[in-house]
PDB file of C-alpha atoms in Angstrom:
ATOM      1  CA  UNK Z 227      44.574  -8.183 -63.512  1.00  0.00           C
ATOM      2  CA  UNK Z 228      43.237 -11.479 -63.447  1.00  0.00           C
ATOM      3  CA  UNK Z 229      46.368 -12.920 -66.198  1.00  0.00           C
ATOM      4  CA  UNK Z 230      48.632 -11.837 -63.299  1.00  0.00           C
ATOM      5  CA  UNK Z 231      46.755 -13.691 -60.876  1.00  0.00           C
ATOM      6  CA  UNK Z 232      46.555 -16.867 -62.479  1.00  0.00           C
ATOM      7  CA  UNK Z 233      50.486 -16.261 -63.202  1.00  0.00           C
ATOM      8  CA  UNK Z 234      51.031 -16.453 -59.840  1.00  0.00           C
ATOM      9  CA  UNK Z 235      49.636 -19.880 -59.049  1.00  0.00           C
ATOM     10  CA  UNK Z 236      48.059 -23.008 -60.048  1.00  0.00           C
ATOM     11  CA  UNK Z 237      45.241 -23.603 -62.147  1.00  0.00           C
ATOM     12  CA  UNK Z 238      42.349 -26.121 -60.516  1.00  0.00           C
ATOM     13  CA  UNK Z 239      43.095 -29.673 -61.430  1.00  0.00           C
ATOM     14  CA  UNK Z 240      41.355 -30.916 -63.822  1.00  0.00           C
ATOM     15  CA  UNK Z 241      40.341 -34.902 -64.835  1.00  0.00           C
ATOM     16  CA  UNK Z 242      42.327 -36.141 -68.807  1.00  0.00           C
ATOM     17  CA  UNK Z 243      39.070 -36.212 -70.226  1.00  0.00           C
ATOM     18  CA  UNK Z 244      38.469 -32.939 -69.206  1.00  0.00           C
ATOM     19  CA  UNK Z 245      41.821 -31.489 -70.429  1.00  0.00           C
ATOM     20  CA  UNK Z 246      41.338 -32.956 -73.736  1.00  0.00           C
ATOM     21  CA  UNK Z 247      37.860 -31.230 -74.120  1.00  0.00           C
ATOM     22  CA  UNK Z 248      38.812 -28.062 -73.309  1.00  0.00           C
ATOM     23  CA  UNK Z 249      42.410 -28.300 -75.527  1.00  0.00           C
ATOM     24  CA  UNK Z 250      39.830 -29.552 -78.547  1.00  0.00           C
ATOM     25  CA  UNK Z 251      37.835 -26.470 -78.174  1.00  0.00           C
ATOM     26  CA  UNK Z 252      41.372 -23.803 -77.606  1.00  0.00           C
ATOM     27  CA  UNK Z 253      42.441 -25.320 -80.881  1.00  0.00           C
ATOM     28  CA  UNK Z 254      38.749 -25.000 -82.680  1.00  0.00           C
ATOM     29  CA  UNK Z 255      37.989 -22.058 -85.879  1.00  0.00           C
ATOM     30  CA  UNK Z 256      35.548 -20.336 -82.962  1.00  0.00           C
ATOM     31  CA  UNK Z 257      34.845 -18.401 -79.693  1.00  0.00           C
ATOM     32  CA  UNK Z 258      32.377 -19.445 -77.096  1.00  0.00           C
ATOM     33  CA  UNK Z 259      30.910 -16.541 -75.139  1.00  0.00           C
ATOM     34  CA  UNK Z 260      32.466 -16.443 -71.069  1.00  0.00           C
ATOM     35  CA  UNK Z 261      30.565 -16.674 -68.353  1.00  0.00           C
ATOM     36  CA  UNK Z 262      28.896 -14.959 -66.380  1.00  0.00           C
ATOM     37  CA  UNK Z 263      30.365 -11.857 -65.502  1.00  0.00           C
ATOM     38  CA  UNK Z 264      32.872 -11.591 -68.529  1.00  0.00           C
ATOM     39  CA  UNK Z 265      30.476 -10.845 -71.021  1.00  0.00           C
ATOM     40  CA  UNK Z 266      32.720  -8.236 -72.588  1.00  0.00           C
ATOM     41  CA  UNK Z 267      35.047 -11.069 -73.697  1.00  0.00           C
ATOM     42  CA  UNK Z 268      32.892 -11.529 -76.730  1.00  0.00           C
ATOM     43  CA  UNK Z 269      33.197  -8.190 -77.883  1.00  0.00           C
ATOM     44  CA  UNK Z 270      36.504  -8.182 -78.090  1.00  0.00           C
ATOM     45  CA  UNK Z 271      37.314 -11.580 -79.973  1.00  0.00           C
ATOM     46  CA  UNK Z 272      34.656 -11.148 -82.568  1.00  0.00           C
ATOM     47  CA  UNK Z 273      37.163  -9.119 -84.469  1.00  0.00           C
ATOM     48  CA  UNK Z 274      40.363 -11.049 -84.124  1.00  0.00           C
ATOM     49  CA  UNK Z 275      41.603 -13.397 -86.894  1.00  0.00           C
ATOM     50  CA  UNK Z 276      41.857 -16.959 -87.468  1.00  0.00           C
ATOM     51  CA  UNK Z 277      45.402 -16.704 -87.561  1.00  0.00           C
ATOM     52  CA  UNK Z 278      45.594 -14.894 -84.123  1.00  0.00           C
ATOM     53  CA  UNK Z 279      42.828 -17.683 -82.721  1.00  0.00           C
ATOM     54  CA  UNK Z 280      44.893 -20.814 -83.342  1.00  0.00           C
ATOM     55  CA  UNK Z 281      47.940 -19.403 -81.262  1.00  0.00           C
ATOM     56  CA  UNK Z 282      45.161 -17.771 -78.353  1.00  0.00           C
ATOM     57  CA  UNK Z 283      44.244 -19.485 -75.077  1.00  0.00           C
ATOM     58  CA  UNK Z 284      42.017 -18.295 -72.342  1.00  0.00           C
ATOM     59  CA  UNK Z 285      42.987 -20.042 -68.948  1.00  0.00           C
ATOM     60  CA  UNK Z 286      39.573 -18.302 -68.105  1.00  0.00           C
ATOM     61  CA  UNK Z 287      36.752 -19.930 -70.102  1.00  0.00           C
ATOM     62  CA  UNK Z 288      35.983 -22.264 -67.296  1.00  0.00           C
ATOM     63  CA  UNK Z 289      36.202 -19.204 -64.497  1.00  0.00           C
ATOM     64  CA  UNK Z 290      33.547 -16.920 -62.835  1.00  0.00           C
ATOM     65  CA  UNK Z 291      34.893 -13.572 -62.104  1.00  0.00           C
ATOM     66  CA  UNK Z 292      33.610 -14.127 -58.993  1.00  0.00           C
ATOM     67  CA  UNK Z 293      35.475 -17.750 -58.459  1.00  0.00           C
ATOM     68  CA  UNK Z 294      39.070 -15.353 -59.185  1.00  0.00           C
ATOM     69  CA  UNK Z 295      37.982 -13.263 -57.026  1.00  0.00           C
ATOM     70  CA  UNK Z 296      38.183 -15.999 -54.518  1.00  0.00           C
ATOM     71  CA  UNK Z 297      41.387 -17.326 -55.487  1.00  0.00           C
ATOM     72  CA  UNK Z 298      43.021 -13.726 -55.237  1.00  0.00           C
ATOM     73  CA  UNK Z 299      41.797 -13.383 -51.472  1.00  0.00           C
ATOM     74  CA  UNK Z 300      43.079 -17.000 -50.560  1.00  0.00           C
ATOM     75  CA  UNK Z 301      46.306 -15.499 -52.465  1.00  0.00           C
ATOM     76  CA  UNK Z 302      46.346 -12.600 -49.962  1.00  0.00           C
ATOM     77  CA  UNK Z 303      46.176 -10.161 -53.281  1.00  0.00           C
ATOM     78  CA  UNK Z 304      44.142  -7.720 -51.720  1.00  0.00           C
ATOM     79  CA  UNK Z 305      44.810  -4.768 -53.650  1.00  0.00           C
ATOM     80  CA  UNK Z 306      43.835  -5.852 -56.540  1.00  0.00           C
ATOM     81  CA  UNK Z 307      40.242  -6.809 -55.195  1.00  0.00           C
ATOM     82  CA  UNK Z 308      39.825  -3.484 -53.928  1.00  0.00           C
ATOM     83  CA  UNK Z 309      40.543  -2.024 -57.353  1.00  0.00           C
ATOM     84  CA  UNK Z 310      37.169  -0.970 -58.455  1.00  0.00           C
ATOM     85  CA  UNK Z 311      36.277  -2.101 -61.661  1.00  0.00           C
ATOM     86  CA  UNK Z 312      36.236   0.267 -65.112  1.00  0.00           C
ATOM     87  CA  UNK Z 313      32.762   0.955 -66.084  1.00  0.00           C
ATOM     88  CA  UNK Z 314      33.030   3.646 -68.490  1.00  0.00           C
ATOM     89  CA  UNK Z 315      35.673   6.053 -70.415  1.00  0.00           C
ATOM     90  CA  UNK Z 316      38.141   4.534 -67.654  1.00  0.00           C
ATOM     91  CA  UNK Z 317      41.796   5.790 -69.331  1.00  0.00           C
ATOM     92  CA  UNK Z 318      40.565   9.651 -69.072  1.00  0.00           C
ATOM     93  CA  UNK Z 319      39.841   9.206 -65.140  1.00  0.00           C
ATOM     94  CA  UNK Z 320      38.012  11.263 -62.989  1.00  0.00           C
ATOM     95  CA  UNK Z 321      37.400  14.159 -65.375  1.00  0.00           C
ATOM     96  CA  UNK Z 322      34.698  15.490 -67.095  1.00  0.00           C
ATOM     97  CA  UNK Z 323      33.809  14.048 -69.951  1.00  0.00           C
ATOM     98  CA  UNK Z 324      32.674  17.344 -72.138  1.00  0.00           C
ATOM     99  CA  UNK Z 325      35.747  19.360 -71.178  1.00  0.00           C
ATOM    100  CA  UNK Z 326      38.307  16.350 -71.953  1.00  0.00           C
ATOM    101  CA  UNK Z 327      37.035  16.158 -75.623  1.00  0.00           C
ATOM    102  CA  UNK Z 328      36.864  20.267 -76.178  1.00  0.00           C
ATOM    103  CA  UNK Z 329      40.397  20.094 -74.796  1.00  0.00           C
ATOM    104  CA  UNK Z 330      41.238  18.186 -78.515  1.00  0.00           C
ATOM    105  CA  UNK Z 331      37.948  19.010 -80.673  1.00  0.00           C
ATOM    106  CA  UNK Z 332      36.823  22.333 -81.637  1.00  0.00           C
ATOM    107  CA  UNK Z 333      33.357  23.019 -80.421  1.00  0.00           C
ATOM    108  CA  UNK Z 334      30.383  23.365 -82.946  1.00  0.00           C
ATOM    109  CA  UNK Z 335      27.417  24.751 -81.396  1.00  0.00           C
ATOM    110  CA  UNK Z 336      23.897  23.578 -82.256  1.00  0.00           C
ATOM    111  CA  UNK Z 337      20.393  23.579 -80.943  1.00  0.00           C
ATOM    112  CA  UNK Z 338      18.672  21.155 -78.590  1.00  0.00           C
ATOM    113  CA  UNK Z 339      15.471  20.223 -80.583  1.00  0.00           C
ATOM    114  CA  UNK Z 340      12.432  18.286 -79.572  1.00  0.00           C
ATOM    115  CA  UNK Z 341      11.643  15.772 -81.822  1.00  0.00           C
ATOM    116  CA  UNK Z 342       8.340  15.979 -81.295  1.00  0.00           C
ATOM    117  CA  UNK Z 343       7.200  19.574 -82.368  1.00  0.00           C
ATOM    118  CA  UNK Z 344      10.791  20.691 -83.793  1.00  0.00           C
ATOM    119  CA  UNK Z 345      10.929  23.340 -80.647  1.00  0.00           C
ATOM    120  CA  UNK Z 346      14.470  24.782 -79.478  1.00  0.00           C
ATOM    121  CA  UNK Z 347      14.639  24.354 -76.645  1.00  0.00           C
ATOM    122  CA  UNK Z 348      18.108  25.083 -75.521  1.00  0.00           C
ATOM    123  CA  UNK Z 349      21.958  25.436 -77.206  1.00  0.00           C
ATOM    124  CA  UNK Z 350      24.750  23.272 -76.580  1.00  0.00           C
ATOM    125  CA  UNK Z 351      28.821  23.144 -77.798  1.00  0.00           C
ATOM    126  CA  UNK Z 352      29.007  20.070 -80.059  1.00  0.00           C
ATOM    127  CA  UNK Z 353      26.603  17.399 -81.268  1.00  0.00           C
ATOM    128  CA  UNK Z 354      29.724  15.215 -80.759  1.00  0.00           C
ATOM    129  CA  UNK Z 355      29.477  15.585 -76.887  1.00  0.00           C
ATOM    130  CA  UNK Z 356      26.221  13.677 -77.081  1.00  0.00           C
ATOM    131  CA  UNK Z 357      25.141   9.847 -77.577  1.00  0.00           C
ATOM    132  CA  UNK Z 358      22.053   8.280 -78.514  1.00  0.00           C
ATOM    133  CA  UNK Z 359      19.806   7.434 -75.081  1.00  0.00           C
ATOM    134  CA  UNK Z 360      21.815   9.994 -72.708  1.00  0.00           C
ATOM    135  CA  UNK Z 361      20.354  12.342 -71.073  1.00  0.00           C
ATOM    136  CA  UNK Z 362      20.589  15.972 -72.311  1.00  0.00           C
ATOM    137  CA  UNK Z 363      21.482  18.408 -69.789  1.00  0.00           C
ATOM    138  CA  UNK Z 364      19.522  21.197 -71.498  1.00  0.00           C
ATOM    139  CA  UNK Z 365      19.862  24.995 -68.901  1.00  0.00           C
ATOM    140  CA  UNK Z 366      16.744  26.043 -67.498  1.00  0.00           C
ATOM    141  CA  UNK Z 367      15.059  22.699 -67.982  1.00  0.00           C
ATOM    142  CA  UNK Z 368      14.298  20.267 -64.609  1.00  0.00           C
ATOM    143  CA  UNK Z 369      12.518  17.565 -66.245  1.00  0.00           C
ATOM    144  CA  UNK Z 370      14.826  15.483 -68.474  1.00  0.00           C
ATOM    145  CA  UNK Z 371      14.951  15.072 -72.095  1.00  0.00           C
ATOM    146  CA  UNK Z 372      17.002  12.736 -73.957  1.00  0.00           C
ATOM    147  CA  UNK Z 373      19.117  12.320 -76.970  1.00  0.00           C
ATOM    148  CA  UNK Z 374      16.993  10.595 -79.795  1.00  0.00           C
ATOM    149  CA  UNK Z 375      18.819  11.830 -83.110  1.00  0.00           C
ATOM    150  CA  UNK Z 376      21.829  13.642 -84.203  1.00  0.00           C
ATOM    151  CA  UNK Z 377      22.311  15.842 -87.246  1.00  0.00           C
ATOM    152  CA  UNK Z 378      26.313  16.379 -88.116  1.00  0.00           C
ATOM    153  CA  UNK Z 379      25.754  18.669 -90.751  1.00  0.00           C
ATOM    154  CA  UNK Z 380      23.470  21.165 -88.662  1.00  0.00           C
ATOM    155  CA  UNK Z 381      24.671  20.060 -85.286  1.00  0.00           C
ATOM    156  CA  UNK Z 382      21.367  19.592 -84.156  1.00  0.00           C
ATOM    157  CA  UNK Z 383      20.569  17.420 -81.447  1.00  0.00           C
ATOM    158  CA  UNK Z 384      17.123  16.113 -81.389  1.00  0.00           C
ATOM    159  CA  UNK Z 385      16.014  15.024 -77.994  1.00  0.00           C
ATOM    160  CA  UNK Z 386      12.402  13.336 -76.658  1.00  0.00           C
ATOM    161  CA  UNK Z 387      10.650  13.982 -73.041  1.00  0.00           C
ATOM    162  CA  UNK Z 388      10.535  10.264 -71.429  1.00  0.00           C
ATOM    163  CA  UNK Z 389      13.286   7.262 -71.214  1.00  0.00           C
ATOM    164  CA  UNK Z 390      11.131   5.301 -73.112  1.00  0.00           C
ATOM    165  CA  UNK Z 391      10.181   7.267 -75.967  1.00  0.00           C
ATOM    166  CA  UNK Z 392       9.345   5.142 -78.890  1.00  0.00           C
ATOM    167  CA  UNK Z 393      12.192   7.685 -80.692  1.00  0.00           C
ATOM    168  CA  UNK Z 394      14.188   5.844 -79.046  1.00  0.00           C
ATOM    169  CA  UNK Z 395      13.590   2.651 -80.696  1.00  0.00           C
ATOM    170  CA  UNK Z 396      14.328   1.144 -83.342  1.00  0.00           C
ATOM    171  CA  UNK Z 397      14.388  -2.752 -85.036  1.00  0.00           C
ATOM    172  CA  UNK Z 398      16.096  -2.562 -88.346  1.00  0.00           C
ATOM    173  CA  UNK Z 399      19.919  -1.903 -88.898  1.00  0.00           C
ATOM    174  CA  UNK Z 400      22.632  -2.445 -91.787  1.00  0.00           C
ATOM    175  CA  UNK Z 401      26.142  -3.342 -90.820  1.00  0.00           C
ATOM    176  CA  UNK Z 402      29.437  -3.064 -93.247  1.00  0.00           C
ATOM    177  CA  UNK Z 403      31.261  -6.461 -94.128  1.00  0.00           C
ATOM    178  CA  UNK Z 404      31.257  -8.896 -91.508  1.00  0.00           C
ATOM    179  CA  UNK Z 405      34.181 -10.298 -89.831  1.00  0.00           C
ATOM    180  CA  UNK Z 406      32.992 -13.952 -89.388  1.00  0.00           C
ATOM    181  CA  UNK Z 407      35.036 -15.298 -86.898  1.00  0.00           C
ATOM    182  CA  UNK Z 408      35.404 -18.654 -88.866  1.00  0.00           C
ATOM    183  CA  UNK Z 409      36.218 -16.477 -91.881  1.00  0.00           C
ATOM    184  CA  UNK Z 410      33.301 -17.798 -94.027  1.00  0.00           C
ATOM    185  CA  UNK Z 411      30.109 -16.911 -93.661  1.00  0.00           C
ATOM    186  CA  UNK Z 412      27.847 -19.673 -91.660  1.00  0.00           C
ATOM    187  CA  UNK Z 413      26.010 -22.053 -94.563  1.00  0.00           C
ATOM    188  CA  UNK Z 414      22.329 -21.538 -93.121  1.00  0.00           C
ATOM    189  CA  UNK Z 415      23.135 -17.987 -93.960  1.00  0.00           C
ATOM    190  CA  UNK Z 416      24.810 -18.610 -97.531  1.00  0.00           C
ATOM    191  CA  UNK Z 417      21.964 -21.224 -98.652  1.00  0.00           C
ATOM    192  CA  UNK Z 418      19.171 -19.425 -97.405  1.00  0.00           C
ATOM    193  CA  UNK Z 419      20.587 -15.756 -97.250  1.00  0.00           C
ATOM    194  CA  UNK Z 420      18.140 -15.467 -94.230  1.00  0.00           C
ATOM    195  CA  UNK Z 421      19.819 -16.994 -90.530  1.00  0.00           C
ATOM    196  CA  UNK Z 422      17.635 -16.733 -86.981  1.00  0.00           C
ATOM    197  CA  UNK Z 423      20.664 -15.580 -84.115  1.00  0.00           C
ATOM    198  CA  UNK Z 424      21.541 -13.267 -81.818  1.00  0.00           C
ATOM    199  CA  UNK Z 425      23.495 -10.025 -81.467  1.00  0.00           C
ATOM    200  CA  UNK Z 426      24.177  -7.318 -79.011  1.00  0.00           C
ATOM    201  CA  UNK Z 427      25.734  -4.058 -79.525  1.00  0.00           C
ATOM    202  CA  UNK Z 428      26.794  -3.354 -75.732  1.00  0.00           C
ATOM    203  CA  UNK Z 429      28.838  -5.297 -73.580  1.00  0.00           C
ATOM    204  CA  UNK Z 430      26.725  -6.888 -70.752  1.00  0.00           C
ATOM    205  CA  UNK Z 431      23.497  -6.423 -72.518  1.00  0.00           C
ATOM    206  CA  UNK Z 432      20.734  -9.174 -73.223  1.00  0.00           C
ATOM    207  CA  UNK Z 433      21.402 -11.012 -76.068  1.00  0.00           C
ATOM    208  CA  UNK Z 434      18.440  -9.703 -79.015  1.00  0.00           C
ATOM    209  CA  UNK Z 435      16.869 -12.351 -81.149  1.00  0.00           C
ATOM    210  CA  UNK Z 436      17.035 -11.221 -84.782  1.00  0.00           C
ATOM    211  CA  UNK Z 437      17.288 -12.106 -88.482  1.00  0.00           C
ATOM    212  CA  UNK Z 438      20.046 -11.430 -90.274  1.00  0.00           C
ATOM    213  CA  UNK Z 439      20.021 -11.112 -94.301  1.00  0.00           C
ATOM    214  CA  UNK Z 440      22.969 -11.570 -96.156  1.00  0.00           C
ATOM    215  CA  UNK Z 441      23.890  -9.232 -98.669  1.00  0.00           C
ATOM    216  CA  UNK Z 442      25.908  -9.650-102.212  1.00  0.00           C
ATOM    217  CA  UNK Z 443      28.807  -7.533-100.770  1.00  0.00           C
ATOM    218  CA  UNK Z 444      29.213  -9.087 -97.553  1.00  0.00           C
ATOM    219  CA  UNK Z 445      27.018  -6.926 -95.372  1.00  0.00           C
ATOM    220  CA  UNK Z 446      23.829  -7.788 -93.241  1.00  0.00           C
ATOM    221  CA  UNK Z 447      20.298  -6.262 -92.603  1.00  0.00           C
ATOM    222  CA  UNK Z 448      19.531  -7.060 -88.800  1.00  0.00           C
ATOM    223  CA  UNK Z 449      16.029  -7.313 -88.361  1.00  0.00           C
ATOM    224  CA  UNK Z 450      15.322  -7.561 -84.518  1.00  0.00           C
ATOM    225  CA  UNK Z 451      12.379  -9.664 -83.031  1.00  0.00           C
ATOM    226  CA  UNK Z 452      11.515  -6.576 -80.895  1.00  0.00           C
ATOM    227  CA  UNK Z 453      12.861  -2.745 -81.233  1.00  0.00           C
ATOM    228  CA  UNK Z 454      15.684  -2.073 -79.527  1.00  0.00           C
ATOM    229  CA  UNK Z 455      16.686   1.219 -77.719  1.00  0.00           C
ATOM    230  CA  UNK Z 456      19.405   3.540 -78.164  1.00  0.00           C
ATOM    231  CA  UNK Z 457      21.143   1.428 -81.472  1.00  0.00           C
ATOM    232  CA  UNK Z 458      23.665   3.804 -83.318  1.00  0.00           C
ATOM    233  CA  UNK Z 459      25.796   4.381 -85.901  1.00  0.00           C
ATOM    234  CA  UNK Z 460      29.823   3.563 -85.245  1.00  0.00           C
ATOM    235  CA  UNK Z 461      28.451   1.021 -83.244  1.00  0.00           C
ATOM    236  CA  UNK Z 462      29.463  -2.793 -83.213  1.00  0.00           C
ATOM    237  CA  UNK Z 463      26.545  -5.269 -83.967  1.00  0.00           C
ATOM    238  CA  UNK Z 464      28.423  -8.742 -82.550  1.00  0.00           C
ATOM    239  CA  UNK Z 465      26.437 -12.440 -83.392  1.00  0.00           C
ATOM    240  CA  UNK Z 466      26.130 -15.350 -81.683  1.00  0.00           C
ATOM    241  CA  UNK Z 467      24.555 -18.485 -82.415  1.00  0.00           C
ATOM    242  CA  UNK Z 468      23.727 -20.466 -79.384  1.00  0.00           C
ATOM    243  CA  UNK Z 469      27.003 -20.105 -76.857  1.00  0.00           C
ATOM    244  CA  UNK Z 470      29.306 -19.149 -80.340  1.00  0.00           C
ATOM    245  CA  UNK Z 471      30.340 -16.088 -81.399  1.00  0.00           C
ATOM    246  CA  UNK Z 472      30.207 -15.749 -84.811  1.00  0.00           C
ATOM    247  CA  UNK Z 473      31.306 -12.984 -85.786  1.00  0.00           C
ATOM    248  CA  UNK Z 474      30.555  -8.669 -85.415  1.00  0.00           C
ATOM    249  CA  UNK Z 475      29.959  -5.884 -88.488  1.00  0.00           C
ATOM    250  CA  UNK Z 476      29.914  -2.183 -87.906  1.00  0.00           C
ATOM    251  CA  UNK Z 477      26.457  -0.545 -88.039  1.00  0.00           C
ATOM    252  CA  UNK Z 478      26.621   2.056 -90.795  1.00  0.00           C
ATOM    253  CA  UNK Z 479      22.771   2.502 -91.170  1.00  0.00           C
ATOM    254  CA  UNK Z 480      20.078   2.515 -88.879  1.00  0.00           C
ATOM    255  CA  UNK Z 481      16.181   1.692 -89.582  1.00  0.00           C
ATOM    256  CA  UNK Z 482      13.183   4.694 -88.897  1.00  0.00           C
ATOM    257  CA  UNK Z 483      12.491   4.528 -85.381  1.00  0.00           C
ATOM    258  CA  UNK Z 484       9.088   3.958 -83.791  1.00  0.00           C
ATOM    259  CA  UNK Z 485       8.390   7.006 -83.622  1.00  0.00           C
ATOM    260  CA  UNK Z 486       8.710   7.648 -87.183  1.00  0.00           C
ATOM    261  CA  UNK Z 487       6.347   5.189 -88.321  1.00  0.00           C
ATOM    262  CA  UNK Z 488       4.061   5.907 -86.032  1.00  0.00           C
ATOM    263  CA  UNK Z 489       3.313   9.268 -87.145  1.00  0.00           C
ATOM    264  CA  UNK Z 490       4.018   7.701 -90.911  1.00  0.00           C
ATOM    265  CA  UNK Z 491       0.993   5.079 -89.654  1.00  0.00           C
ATOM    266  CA  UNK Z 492      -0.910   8.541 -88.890  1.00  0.00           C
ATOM    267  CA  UNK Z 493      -0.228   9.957 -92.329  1.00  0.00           C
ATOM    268  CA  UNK Z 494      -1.426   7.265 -94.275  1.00  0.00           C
ATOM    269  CA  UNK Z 495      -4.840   7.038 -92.237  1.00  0.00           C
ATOM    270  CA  UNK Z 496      -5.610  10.622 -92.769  1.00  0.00           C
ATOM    271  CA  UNK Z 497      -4.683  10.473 -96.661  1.00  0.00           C
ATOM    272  CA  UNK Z 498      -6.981   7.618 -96.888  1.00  0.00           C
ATOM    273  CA  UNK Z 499      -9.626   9.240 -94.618  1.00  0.00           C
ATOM    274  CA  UNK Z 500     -12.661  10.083 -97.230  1.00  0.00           C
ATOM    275  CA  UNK Z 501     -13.856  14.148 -96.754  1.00  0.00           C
ATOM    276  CA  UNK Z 502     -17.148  12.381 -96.254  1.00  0.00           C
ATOM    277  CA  UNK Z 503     -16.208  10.613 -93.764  1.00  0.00           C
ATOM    278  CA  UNK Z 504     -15.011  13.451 -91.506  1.00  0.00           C
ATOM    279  CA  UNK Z 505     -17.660  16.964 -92.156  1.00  0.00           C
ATOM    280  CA  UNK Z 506     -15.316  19.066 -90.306  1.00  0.00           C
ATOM    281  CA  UNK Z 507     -12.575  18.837 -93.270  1.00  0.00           C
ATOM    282  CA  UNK Z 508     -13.216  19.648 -96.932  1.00  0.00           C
ATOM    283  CA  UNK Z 509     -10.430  18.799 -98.685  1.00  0.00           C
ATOM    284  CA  UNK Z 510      -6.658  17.274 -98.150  1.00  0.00           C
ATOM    285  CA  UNK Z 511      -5.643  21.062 -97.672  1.00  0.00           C
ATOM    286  CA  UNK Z 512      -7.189  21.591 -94.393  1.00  0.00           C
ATOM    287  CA  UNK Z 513      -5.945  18.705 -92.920  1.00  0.00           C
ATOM    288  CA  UNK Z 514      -3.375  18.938 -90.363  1.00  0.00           C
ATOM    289  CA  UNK Z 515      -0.077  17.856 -90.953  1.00  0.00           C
ATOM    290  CA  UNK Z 516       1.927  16.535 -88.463  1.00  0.00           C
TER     291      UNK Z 516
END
């Protein structure tokens, strides 16, 4: 949409000094991350090669998407400002999502399980159906519970009560081999094998201050500042260093979530926990677990 727009009509002028800044940077080894409002940019170049790069350029790093939007109403292109914009599975259109994907997958019925007492509560028709943070539509249930785990090989779904369940959390993933944009690793990382950056894993989402940790076979820990909600597997984990996109790896593992080490936390103070020090227990036997 907005290619053909620009096609169609001049770019603003712009001083020589200008010009040459912004042909310096279309010619650099890296990506800068857009502007507001084309945030998904980044999540698309962090996978393209350097040999791609050199012959790219992007008549919109300087551009707002709401600045085009202004040029295509002075340009009388109306209908493509009342196109509404794609904010989801946009090339299946206005169908349901569960039915389009039985139409090519064979269902595989599991159980809806909570992850906090391991009750079923409910059945659905393929763990596939489901991602990590949506809500479960569970029959016979009004207050919503939400997808926390998944299990391929039972096709359980685990699910928690509240939005913010600390299930959901988590602060500690492993990526494959990264795709460093610059095709080298950057040398903080390869001298220290420790780098403070960013990453994100959505489009549009706050960038997440982390450490990364290089690995011998090219792949990262990501160790966030803060747990994060809803990370999962499949998923891209994309880096950025200041404005610059370094580079993106595939998350393969994920860390336990808050959840799990809280009750882990619990464990290890009732293991330590003396009989003497609590007369209603007398031994570990009697102890319950959780």
């Amino acid at each position: 949409m907005l290619w053909i727009i620009l096609g169609q009509m001049p770019l603003p002028q712009v001083t020589m000094q200008e010009r040459h800044r912004k042909m310096k940077k279309s010619f650099s080894r890296s990506t800068l991350r857009g502007l507001k409002g084309f945030s998904e940019i980044g999540l698309k170049l962090e996978t393209v090669s350097q040999d791609a790069l050199r012959r790219t350029i992007f008549p919109l790093g300087g551009l707002t998407k709401d600045f085009v939007k202004k040029i295509a109403a002075e340009n009388r292109l109306h209908h493509v400002l009342q196109k509404k914009e794609s904010m989801g599975m946009c090339f299946i259109g206005k169908r349901n999502f569960e039915h389009f994907l039985l139409q090519y997958l064979q269902p595989r019925p599991g159980q809806f399980i909570s992850i906090e007492d391991h009750k079923v509560l409910g059945t659905h028709k393929g763990w596939f159906l489901y991602t990590l943070g949506q809500r479960a539509n569970i029959g016979g249930l009004r207050a919503p519970w939400y997808v926390v785990e998944k299990d391929s090989a039972t096709g359980d779904v685990f699910v928690a009560p509240r939005l913010d369940h600390p299930a959901l959390y988590r602060d500690l993933l492993r990526t494959s081999r990264v795709h460093w944009i610059t095709e080298e690793p950057p040398a903080a990382l390869v001298w220290d094998k420790m780098m403070e950056c960013h990453f994100r894993f959505r489009h549009q989402m706050a960038l997440v201050p982390c450490m990364l940790t290089l690995n011998q076979d090219g792949t990262v820990w990501v160790t966030a500042v803060q747990a994060v909600r809803s990370l999962a597997t499949g998923q891209f984990a994309v880096f950025y260093k200041g404005d610059e996109c370094l580079g993106s790896g595939k998350i393969l593992r994920l860390g336990p979530s808050a959840y799990t080490l809280q009750k882990g936390q619990r464990r290890v103070g009732m293991a330590t926990e003396s009989p003497s020090d609590n007369p209603e227990t007398e031994g570990p036997d009697l102890r319950p677990s959780l």
